[in-house]
Amino acid sequence: MLIVITGVSGTGKTTLGLGLSARLGLPFLDADQFHTQTNIAKMSRGEPLTDEDRMPWLQALADALLEYQERGGAVLACSALKNAYRQRLQVHSDQHWIHLQGERNLLWERMLARKGHYMKASMLDSQLAIWEKPSFGLLLNVTGTPEEVLEASLDYLTSQGMKMKIGVMGMGVMGKSLALNLAEKGVSVSLFNRFVAGKEEGVAQAVCDAHPEFPQLLAFEDLQKFVESLEQPRKILMMIPAGAAIDAQLDSLLPLLDPQDLVIDGGNSFYKDSEDRVNRLKGIGMHFLPMGVSGGEEGARKGPSIMPGGNPEGYAMVAEYLEKMAAKDQNGNPCVTYVGPGGSGHFIKMVHNSIEYGEMQVLAELVHLLRFGFGCSAAQVSAIFSEWGKGELKSFLLEITADLLLFKEGGELLLDKILDQAGQKGTGAWSLTTALEYGIPYSPLAEAVNARGLSSEKATRTAFARQFGHQLEKISGDLQTWLPKIKEAYALARIINHEAGFRLMKTVSDSKGWDLNFNEIARIWTNGCIIRSELMESIALGYSHQVSFLELPGIREKVKGNRKDLAEVVGIGLTHGFALPVLSAGANYLLARMTAESSASVIQAQRDYFGAHTYQRKDDPSGAYYHTHWTQS
Ligand code: 6PG
């Protein structure tokens, strides 16, 4: 886009030009810099330029405009006093004109106040004498402040069809990173961040200012102007905190939109809330796309895994942009797919996060066991993890854990200075309540949520440690003997975590008729997201509805071969005072799933004993219910 600002001296062309340049991320060109030395000398002597003097100058400017247009555009400040001059500078169809004008006395005062400008204030009258009223573009009176002139110019440019492809609301870490990701792919983006006096002021503009390399970003604090800046049908990606803030934002946004527009919620919203919102917007004929996004700040900036749900028409409207933004799988395909109807996109993101919780907790348990049980240094544990990461255990979380174990601050390990109280924003706990709602055993991942809860009870833990004399004990066994077992235990615990998550997804998908495609879900989780790993690559290839997850080739062998290693590692850890909630829960969950003759007969007998709840018998295949009078008297 090319913007030319014209006007006589003192109208504020440079101030406006620099303002537009900053706001639109376009380079600023000052026409005075294109004058020949002869012209400059003439003007310094107070002699007006003739049309002949101006011709080579106008030609140089026209050439420069064309050259800059090829590189993405520019803002030019140039007197261009006559329509003939302006015509010579009209070089492209995507070119906009803003003509500044003001009262002679105001301009005179401004010029007298200037320093270091080669024009003499006396030139003003001659300029005004030849100035012609423009036949095209915006004629703007400069009586207002420079900020008002800038805003009026931006309003004009937007009204002239300078429409942006997509809008991103919320300039937090994720919103900003996704917007920059889009801009890098050549997509024009309007940025919106609310204005909160003294707290959030000029936030979106600061993003533009910090990234002059992306001229296709435009910042807004005014919601209406933000909406008006967008190409129709509008596509708006909300990246704001989950919960009430989403509904409040929809309340203010929806009245400004048209029925064919699309709103996307890219935060970690609870999937049932998302379903309500899909229905709410459907009620007014509008599309709503609840969309999981994984990958943290770096993923969002360089390529996240994207999980959109809602109606497919909505997805089709933005598929092109989402594919540009997303990470690429090993075949070069984007890690985004239309997940399914309703809140399914947010649902699978929620389950993704609970697997993430499980994976993180298992690694935390192993770091502790290796460091304080087997006496490894942090650097040794890091080296062990790095070694594991070269093979089938490769995962992003293993990699970052190996990394953080080496991070020093002032010569000391930063990890040891971090308070041992884990935070959580809700997705893990929502997965657990969903698993309970659908009757799906979820103990390994539930324990990851519970472990975070217990970690927050620091004061009680400290008091109890003292009262009960608890200490982490050194394990006398040889690390070299234990290490292969620990590695196999880790491999199996990971399989169990993933199995629990995929089982929950399958159950909910069947119950809701979503028909989720799990090979495809695993595929979009092979890159960009936090739980990307070699294991996910094999799930993407091998997942099948025909057999249970635990029976998949590659996984079946691990389940068979590693069970005892997991049990042994849990055993040695527990006896030496290490809490291993996810490793232990995984071992129990797996055993419970493969025990043919379980202890549940006792439970049934107890229930029938005290409550006449009845039971079925192994020796009666009809499935009939029995009740026994358990007391002899
Ligand atoms: C991701 C992450 C991301 C975020 C979690 C953290 O996939 O990119 O999961 O969504 O880091 O929300 O959640 P907790 O604060 O609950 O650990």
XYZ file of C-alpha atoms and ligand atoms in Angstrom:
650
model
C 0.000 0.000 0.000
C 1.210 3.463 -0.849
C 0.106 6.529 1.069
C 0.974 10.035 -0.074
C 0.495 12.966 2.295
C 0.459 16.352 0.652
C 0.216 19.961 1.786
C 2.112 23.193 2.031
C 4.857 23.664 4.598
C 3.738 23.627 8.225
C 0.719 21.377 7.710
C 2.417 18.507 9.581
C 3.092 16.115 6.690
C 6.178 14.675 8.365
C 4.490 14.236 11.747
C 1.524 12.453 10.159
C 3.781 10.474 7.836
C 5.901 9.214 10.698
C 2.753 8.386 12.705
C 1.231 6.394 9.854
C 4.554 4.741 9.195
C 4.706 3.540 12.807
C 1.067 2.447 12.945
C 1.097 0.630 9.626
C 4.671 -0.611 9.770
C 5.455 1.023 6.411
C 8.712 2.860 5.642
C 8.535 6.648 5.683
C 9.810 8.692 2.746
C 10.408 12.429 2.965
C 10.121 14.032 -0.470
C 12.530 16.801 0.558
C 15.286 14.185 0.630
C 14.756 13.600 -3.112
C 15.421 17.207 -4.189
C 18.531 17.990 -6.147
C 21.193 20.161 -4.487
C 20.304 22.932 -6.944
C 16.669 22.898 -5.808
C 17.669 22.900 -2.134
C 19.996 25.853 -2.682
C 17.252 27.716 -4.507
C 14.723 27.139 -1.761
C 17.259 28.155 0.905
C 17.658 31.457 -0.877
C 13.885 31.901 -0.664
C 13.359 31.441 -4.417
C 10.294 29.434 -5.416
C 10.831 26.385 -7.639
C 9.537 26.370 -11.174
C 7.622 23.480 -12.754
C 10.768 22.670 -14.693
C 12.761 22.456 -11.444
C 10.186 20.051 -10.066
C 10.018 17.542 -12.924
C 13.154 15.443 -12.174
C 12.208 15.505 -8.506
C 8.665 14.212 -9.210
C 10.098 11.548 -11.480
C 12.525 10.385 -8.767
C 9.623 10.220 -6.314
C 7.424 8.246 -8.726
C 10.264 5.772 -9.267
C 10.795 5.433 -5.525
C 7.073 4.824 -4.938
C 6.990 2.032 -7.497
C 10.069 0.450 -6.009
C 8.646 0.587 -2.466
C 5.269 -0.742 -3.599
C 7.034 -3.902 -4.739
C 8.503 -4.265 -1.254
C 5.121 -3.848 0.497
C 4.470 -0.099 0.362
C 5.507 3.207 1.930
C 4.236 6.497 3.318
C 5.448 9.546 1.388
C 5.252 13.118 2.658
C 5.388 15.503 -0.292
C 4.093 19.031 -0.901
C 2.522 18.072 -4.320
C 0.735 21.389 -4.500
C -0.860 21.017 -7.944
C -3.078 18.291 -9.297
C -0.630 17.818 -12.183
C 2.142 16.967 -9.692
C -0.178 14.587 -7.901
C -1.061 12.847 -11.151
C 2.631 12.236 -11.782
C 2.910 10.583 -8.379
C -0.128 8.343 -8.913
C 1.707 5.128 -9.760
C -0.404 2.290 -8.348
C -4.028 1.298 -7.798
C -3.411 0.574 -4.095
C -2.429 4.172 -3.414
C -4.154 6.566 -1.024
C -3.933 10.322 -0.705
C -4.273 12.524 2.346
C -4.103 16.253 1.647
C -3.469 18.421 4.690
C -4.620 22.024 4.788
C -4.718 24.724 7.443
C -5.211 28.430 8.073
C -2.285 30.561 6.900
C -1.659 32.034 10.378
C -1.522 28.646 12.038
C 0.917 27.357 9.438
C 2.993 30.514 9.687
C 3.353 30.113 13.454
C 4.340 26.498 13.083
C 6.977 27.342 10.503
C 8.479 30.097 12.585
C 8.788 27.640 15.465
C 10.833 25.227 13.333
C 14.569 24.818 13.537
C 16.986 23.299 11.046
C 14.609 23.386 8.074
C 15.985 24.903 4.897
C 12.631 26.422 3.830
C 12.090 30.031 4.770
C 8.749 30.896 6.365
C 8.304 33.522 3.663
C 7.943 30.692 1.114
C 4.580 29.833 2.598
C 2.684 32.528 0.730
C 4.055 31.434 -2.635
C 3.121 27.822 -1.827
C -0.392 28.816 -0.828
C -0.731 30.807 -4.013
C -0.110 27.819 -6.259
C -1.856 25.207 -4.075
C -4.779 23.592 -5.924
C -7.712 21.991 -4.232
C -7.218 18.217 -4.685
C -9.539 16.384 -7.041
C -9.109 13.031 -5.236
C -8.173 11.663 -1.810
C -8.969 13.011 1.651
C -8.777 16.740 2.333
C -8.054 17.089 6.027
C -7.988 20.282 8.077
C -5.103 20.223 10.547
C -6.669 22.219 13.360
C -6.737 19.163 15.630
C -3.863 17.644 17.573
C -1.371 15.427 15.698
C -3.061 12.391 17.317
C -6.482 13.484 16.019
C -5.082 14.019 12.537
C -3.500 10.557 12.670
C -6.729 8.870 13.818
C -8.786 10.665 11.143
C -6.282 9.526 8.512
C -6.455 5.924 9.703
C -10.267 6.055 9.668
C -10.122 7.302 6.112
C -7.676 4.623 5.011
C -9.838 1.887 6.500
C -12.943 3.343 4.867
C -11.052 3.297 1.561
C -10.970 -0.439 1.575
C -7.761 -0.946 3.483
C -9.286 -4.068 4.995
C -7.365 -6.634 6.959
C -7.787 -10.378 6.426
C -8.229 -11.435 10.021
C -8.506 -9.879 13.478
C -6.843 -11.126 16.651
C -8.254 -9.982 19.997
C -6.114 -10.103 23.124
C -2.415 -9.331 22.935
C -1.310 -11.701 25.684
C 1.519 -14.120 24.973
C -0.559 -16.440 22.766
C -2.571 -13.769 20.910
C 0.518 -11.744 20.096
C 2.491 -14.792 18.970
C -0.294 -16.084 16.718
C -0.754 -12.626 15.165
C 2.986 -12.380 14.428
C 2.926 -15.921 13.036
C 0.147 -14.891 10.616
C 1.908 -11.667 9.677
C 5.065 -13.595 8.907
C 3.044 -15.703 6.466
C 2.025 -12.493 4.681
C -1.498 -12.242 6.153
C -2.700 -8.762 7.121
C -3.915 -8.734 10.725
C -5.818 -6.223 12.822
C -4.760 -6.414 16.458
C -7.102 -5.502 19.290
C -6.353 -5.132 22.949
C -8.736 -3.502 25.376
C -7.900 -0.151 26.941
C -7.688 -0.156 30.743
C -6.413 3.184 32.033
C -3.088 2.861 33.784
C -2.943 -0.895 33.149
C -3.455 -1.771 29.513
C -2.755 1.220 27.322
C -1.438 1.053 23.771
C -0.807 -2.701 24.110
C -1.674 -3.610 20.509
C 0.244 -0.608 19.184
C 3.293 -1.684 21.181
C 3.202 -5.025 19.325
C 3.242 -3.186 15.971
C 5.999 -0.840 17.146
C 8.144 -3.753 18.252
C 7.763 -5.449 14.857
C 8.389 -2.954 12.065
C 9.351 -5.952 9.919
C 5.625 -6.798 9.669
C 3.945 -3.864 7.907
C 0.686 -5.811 7.619
C -0.243 -5.336 11.302
C -2.705 -2.643 12.358
C -3.442 -1.860 16.014
C -6.765 -0.921 17.640
C -8.156 -0.113 21.075
C -11.568 0.808 19.757
C -13.657 -2.320 19.185
C -15.880 -0.792 16.520
C -12.920 0.460 14.493
C -11.245 -2.932 14.860
C -14.342 -4.646 13.457
C -14.655 -2.109 10.642
C -11.042 -2.697 9.635
C -11.771 -6.314 8.683
C -12.582 -7.768 5.313
C -16.086 -9.276 5.106
C -17.123 -11.868 6.089
C -15.081 -11.004 9.159
C -12.865 -13.536 10.868
C -11.999 -12.781 14.467
C -9.733 -14.908 16.643
C -10.255 -14.308 20.360
C -7.184 -15.100 22.472
C -8.447 -14.049 25.880
C -8.751 -15.922 29.195
C -11.276 -18.755 29.310
C -14.515 -18.404 31.276
C -16.685 -15.344 31.866
C -14.320 -13.078 29.889
C -15.251 -14.917 26.669
C -18.980 -14.328 27.166
C -18.420 -10.709 28.161
C -16.322 -10.167 25.031
C -18.970 -11.853 22.857
C -21.623 -9.575 24.393
C -19.775 -6.486 23.217
C -18.582 -7.950 19.914
C -21.708 -9.601 18.511
C -23.794 -6.417 18.038
C -21.016 -5.108 15.769
C -20.908 -8.202 13.540
C -22.975 -9.527 10.635
C -24.537 -12.999 10.553
C -22.020 -14.401 8.071
C -19.014 -13.411 10.230
C -16.922 -15.913 12.176
C -15.684 -15.786 15.764
C -12.981 -18.205 16.953
C -12.172 -18.926 20.591
C -8.529 -20.036 20.605
C -8.164 -20.233 24.394
C -8.428 -23.195 26.747
C -12.193 -23.015 27.243
C -14.185 -25.809 28.876
C -15.759 -27.747 26.013
C -19.280 -27.629 27.454
C -19.105 -23.822 27.591
C -17.947 -23.912 23.984
C -20.942 -26.041 22.995
C -23.262 -23.477 24.597
C -21.527 -20.738 22.637
C -21.758 -22.642 19.347
C -25.513 -22.898 19.953
C -25.804 -19.286 21.056
C -24.185 -18.034 17.862
C -26.022 -20.557 15.706
C -29.220 -19.044 17.108
C -28.291 -15.735 15.440
C -27.021 -17.406 12.271
C -23.339 -16.850 13.030
C -20.400 -19.291 13.004
C -18.392 -19.983 16.139
C -15.220 -22.026 16.106
C -14.047 -23.361 19.482
C -10.395 -24.094 18.792
C -7.659 -25.697 20.876
C -4.167 -24.330 20.300
C -1.131 -26.053 21.734
C 2.536 -25.223 21.739
C 2.990 -22.429 24.236
C 4.552 -19.116 23.210
C 7.148 -20.556 20.874
C 4.683 -22.909 19.220
C 2.167 -20.118 18.669
C 4.842 -17.949 17.089
C 6.538 -20.596 14.953
C 3.819 -23.189 14.384
C 1.342 -24.635 16.901
C -0.890 -27.670 16.733
C -4.413 -26.390 16.073
C -7.658 -28.180 16.995
C -10.738 -26.412 15.606
C -14.257 -27.731 16.197
C -17.724 -26.188 15.706
C -19.410 -26.085 12.344
C -17.419 -27.081 9.255
C -18.561 -23.967 7.344
C -16.776 -21.852 9.945
C -13.636 -23.942 9.598
C -13.701 -23.577 5.809
C -13.641 -19.782 6.216
C -10.270 -19.850 7.971
C -8.697 -23.170 6.942
C -6.265 -21.339 4.667
C -4.945 -19.168 7.532
C -4.867 -21.961 10.103
C -2.880 -24.139 7.720
C -0.399 -21.326 7.175
C 0.012 -20.852 10.917
C 0.235 -24.486 11.990
C 3.329 -26.615 12.570
C 4.040 -29.201 9.868
C 4.096 -32.962 10.420
C 6.925 -35.138 9.137
C 5.276 -35.300 5.715
C 4.991 -31.543 5.548
C 1.230 -31.459 6.202
C -0.128 -28.808 8.564
C -0.837 -29.902 12.142
C -4.436 -28.739 11.957
C -7.604 -30.582 11.066
C -11.307 -29.995 11.464
C -11.803 -32.037 14.642
C -15.572 -32.349 14.751
C -18.802 -30.637 15.748
C -19.719 -28.676 18.877
C -17.037 -28.331 21.505
C -14.953 -31.274 20.247
C -11.941 -29.070 19.423
C -11.754 -27.767 22.967
C -12.578 -31.220 24.311
C -9.540 -32.849 22.689
C -7.355 -29.915 23.764
C -8.532 -30.530 27.324
C -7.557 -34.218 27.072
C -4.267 -33.233 25.417
C -3.536 -31.159 28.500
C -4.360 -33.964 30.911
C -1.917 -36.238 29.041
C 0.515 -33.319 29.294
C -0.067 -33.247 33.084
C 0.629 -37.001 33.300
C 3.764 -36.794 31.183
C 5.111 -33.865 33.181
C 4.423 -35.552 36.509
C 6.127 -38.830 35.510
C 9.233 -36.878 34.509
C 9.128 -34.938 37.773
C 8.897 -38.208 39.715
C 11.872 -39.674 37.850
C 14.000 -36.542 38.317
C 13.415 -36.801 42.062
C 14.056 -40.518 42.242
C 17.260 -40.297 40.213
C 18.633 -37.260 42.008
C 17.723 -37.937 45.610
C 17.305 -41.735 45.569
C 20.123 -42.776 43.269
C 22.294 -39.749 44.029
C 22.642 -38.500 40.440
C 23.559 -34.890 39.860
C 21.124 -32.759 37.880
C 23.589 -32.825 34.987
C 23.700 -36.641 35.093
C 19.902 -36.848 35.005
C 19.931 -34.416 32.106
C 22.425 -36.631 30.279
C 20.305 -39.737 30.951
C 17.198 -38.027 29.580
C 19.085 -36.736 26.558
C 20.279 -40.254 25.842
C 16.730 -41.641 26.139
C 15.547 -38.857 23.854
C 17.655 -40.196 21.005
C 15.377 -43.189 20.569
C 11.726 -44.125 20.803
C 11.299 -42.157 24.053
C 11.960 -38.907 22.225
C 9.502 -36.223 23.253
C 9.365 -32.465 23.625
C 8.736 -32.698 27.377
C 11.704 -35.052 27.897
C 13.867 -32.657 25.901
C 12.914 -29.533 27.865
C 13.310 -31.394 31.160
C 16.844 -32.433 30.157
C 17.455 -28.790 29.318
C 16.086 -27.194 32.464
C 18.203 -29.547 34.579
C 21.258 -27.714 33.304
C 20.020 -24.161 33.774
C 22.120 -22.225 36.254
C 21.509 -18.864 37.862
C 24.495 -17.296 39.593
C 26.327 -20.616 39.294
C 23.531 -22.538 41.022
C 20.803 -24.727 39.620
C 17.706 -22.581 39.102
C 15.441 -25.621 39.517
C 16.414 -25.919 43.185
C 15.301 -22.355 43.831
C 11.807 -22.841 42.384
C 9.083 -23.233 45.006
C 7.657 -26.764 44.824
C 4.009 -25.763 44.421
C 2.585 -26.587 40.980
C 0.012 -24.287 39.394
C -2.923 -25.364 37.232
C -5.521 -23.536 35.189
C -8.243 -26.154 34.967
C -7.914 -28.392 31.929
C -6.503 -31.327 33.927
C -9.274 -31.171 36.509
C -11.964 -30.831 33.791
C -10.638 -33.997 32.139
C -10.894 -35.797 35.440
C -14.492 -34.707 36.066
C -15.365 -35.655 32.485
C -13.824 -39.098 32.995
C -15.902 -39.516 36.159
C -19.019 -38.334 34.343
C -18.492 -40.965 31.637
C -17.350 -43.679 34.056
C -13.887 -43.959 32.490
C -11.051 -45.050 34.818
C -8.589 -42.174 34.746
C -6.412 -42.832 37.781
C -2.955 -42.230 36.223
C -3.929 -38.819 34.860
C -6.144 -38.049 37.852
C -3.077 -38.538 40.031
C -1.219 -35.914 38.032
C -3.967 -33.418 38.898
C -4.004 -34.554 42.533
C -0.220 -34.287 42.752
C -0.427 -30.621 41.801
C -3.134 -30.130 44.438
C -1.016 -31.829 47.120
C 2.047 -29.854 46.107
C 0.211 -26.652 46.931
C -0.093 -27.752 50.582
C 3.503 -26.783 51.231
C 3.061 -25.686 54.856
C 1.320 -28.929 55.841
C 3.857 -31.044 53.962
C 6.704 -29.315 55.745
C 5.050 -29.709 59.163
C 4.224 -33.393 58.560
C 7.732 -34.138 57.298
C 9.046 -32.865 60.630
C 6.355 -34.530 62.749
C 6.612 -37.942 61.080
C 10.343 -37.788 60.496
C 9.976 -38.300 56.752
C 13.074 -38.136 54.582
C 13.945 -39.161 51.071
C 16.274 -42.121 51.562
C 19.273 -43.024 49.469
C 18.762 -46.194 47.430
C 21.685 -48.556 47.896
C 21.127 -50.412 44.584
C 23.484 -49.940 41.685
C 22.270 -47.254 39.268
C 23.590 -49.115 36.235
C 21.403 -52.099 37.147
C 18.393 -49.916 37.792
C 18.674 -47.559 34.855
C 17.364 -49.983 32.179
C 14.397 -50.811 34.451
C 13.682 -47.115 35.056
C 13.798 -46.507 31.339
C 11.317 -49.326 30.641
C 9.090 -48.162 33.513
C 9.062 -44.690 31.995
C 8.189 -46.041 28.548
C 5.263 -47.995 29.965
C 3.990 -45.158 32.166
C 3.846 -42.973 29.072
C 1.844 -45.588 27.187
C -0.603 -45.820 30.082
C -1.024 -42.027 30.204
C -1.791 -41.906 26.498
C -4.086 -44.910 26.671
C -6.178 -43.298 29.409
C -6.485 -40.075 27.425
C -7.379 -41.758 24.120
C -9.859 -44.015 25.883
C -11.656 -41.010 27.351
C -11.746 -39.311 23.958
C -13.135 -42.421 22.269
C -15.854 -42.886 24.879
C -17.032 -39.275 24.747
C -16.831 -39.228 20.941
C -19.001 -42.369 20.705
C -21.471 -41.084 23.245
C -21.855 -37.722 21.524
C -21.734 -39.093 17.985
C -18.734 -36.899 17.123
C -17.002 -39.646 15.144
C -13.547 -38.314 15.983
C -10.672 -39.529 13.822
C -7.944 -40.587 16.257
C -5.224 -41.211 13.677
C -5.756 -37.659 12.527
C -5.859 -36.289 16.082
C -2.588 -38.076 16.861
C -1.143 -36.774 13.576
C -1.833 -33.132 14.443
C -0.218 -33.837 17.825
C 3.022 -35.068 16.249
C 4.341 -31.529 15.982
C 3.738 -28.082 17.403
C 2.040 -29.268 20.571
C 3.443 -29.897 24.030
C 2.939 -33.697 23.935
C 4.608 -34.232 20.565
C 6.755 -37.353 20.644
C 7.882 -40.502 18.867
C 5.098 -42.339 20.667
C 2.567 -39.948 19.110
C 4.040 -40.670 15.674
C 3.374 -44.378 16.185
C -0.151 -43.731 17.501
C -0.843 -41.607 14.404
C 0.137 -44.508 12.203
C -1.154 -47.404 14.250
C -4.329 -46.274 16.062
C -7.206 -48.553 15.230
C -10.811 -48.906 16.295
C -10.485 -52.660 15.803
C -8.259 -53.335 18.805
C -7.742 -51.705 22.165
C -4.935 -49.178 22.405
C -2.913 -51.528 24.616
C -2.978 -54.181 21.891
C -1.533 -51.970 19.161
C 1.665 -53.359 17.628
C 4.699 -51.910 19.390
C 2.601 -51.021 22.430
C 1.487 -54.602 23.167
C 5.131 -55.735 23.560
C 5.899 -52.915 25.999
C 2.812 -53.686 28.074
C 3.887 -57.305 28.332
C 7.587 -56.745 28.761
C 7.791 -53.657 31.006
C 5.096 -54.282 33.608
C 7.469 -55.756 36.179
C 10.015 -52.980 35.660
C 7.327 -50.435 36.422
C 6.249 -52.342 39.529
C 9.860 -52.662 40.744
C 10.622 -48.980 40.241
C 7.425 -48.015 42.055
C 8.285 -50.480 44.847
C 11.828 -49.238 45.426
C 10.684 -45.630 45.239
C 7.834 -46.022 47.710
C 9.938 -47.960 50.212
C 12.558 -45.201 50.150
C 10.063 -42.438 50.809
C 9.393 -41.163 47.276
C 5.832 -40.243 46.356
C 5.343 -41.579 42.810
C 1.644 -40.953 42.243
C 1.455 -41.288 38.454
C 3.947 -44.151 38.173
C 2.114 -46.077 40.954
C -1.341 -45.291 39.617
C -0.210 -46.417 36.172
C 1.092 -49.722 37.532
C -2.168 -50.331 39.426
C -4.373 -49.268 36.543
C -2.598 -51.619 34.191
C -2.752 -54.554 36.598
C -6.415 -53.899 37.272
C -7.070 -53.901 33.531
C -5.405 -57.281 33.000
C -6.446 -59.173 36.157
C -8.930 -61.860 35.135
C -9.980 -62.839 38.680
C -10.246 -59.581 40.563
C -11.059 -58.754 44.174
C -14.405 -57.250 43.168
C -16.241 -60.405 44.345
C -15.513 -59.204 47.862
C -17.035 -55.815 47.115
C -20.184 -57.402 45.699
C -20.499 -59.678 48.720
C -20.065 -56.716 51.085
C -22.695 -54.702 49.196
C -25.162 -57.518 49.294
C -24.364 -58.214 52.969
C -25.103 -54.733 54.262
C -27.535 -53.436 51.669
C -29.098 -56.341 49.782
C -27.702 -54.859 46.567
C -27.617 -58.342 44.943
C -24.824 -59.951 42.913
C -24.379 -62.097 39.822
C -22.744 -65.562 39.927
C -19.844 -67.073 37.976
C -21.719 -70.379 37.881
C -24.862 -68.868 36.361
C -24.199 -67.560 32.831
C -27.775 -66.215 32.581
C -26.651 -63.094 34.462
C -29.470 -63.405 37.017
C -29.177 -61.428 40.266
C -29.000 -63.148 43.656
C -29.397 -62.061 47.216
C -28.166 -63.994 50.230
C -29.120 -63.744 53.914
C -25.511 -63.522 55.104
C -26.176 -63.778 58.858
C -26.794 -67.281 60.126
C -29.252 -66.385 62.922
C -0.310 -26.127 25.461
C -0.382 -25.963 26.947
C -1.035 -24.664 27.264
C -0.741 -24.180 28.661
C -1.541 -24.893 29.674
C -0.916 -24.842 31.048
O -0.801 -27.130 24.994
O 0.247 -25.245 24.826
O -1.099 -26.985 27.511
O -2.376 -24.764 26.941
O 0.598 -24.277 28.958
O -2.759 -24.229 29.701
O -1.862 -25.341 31.870
P -1.688 -25.379 33.415
O -1.462 -23.958 33.857
O -2.977 -25.941 33.904
O -0.490 -26.231 33.679
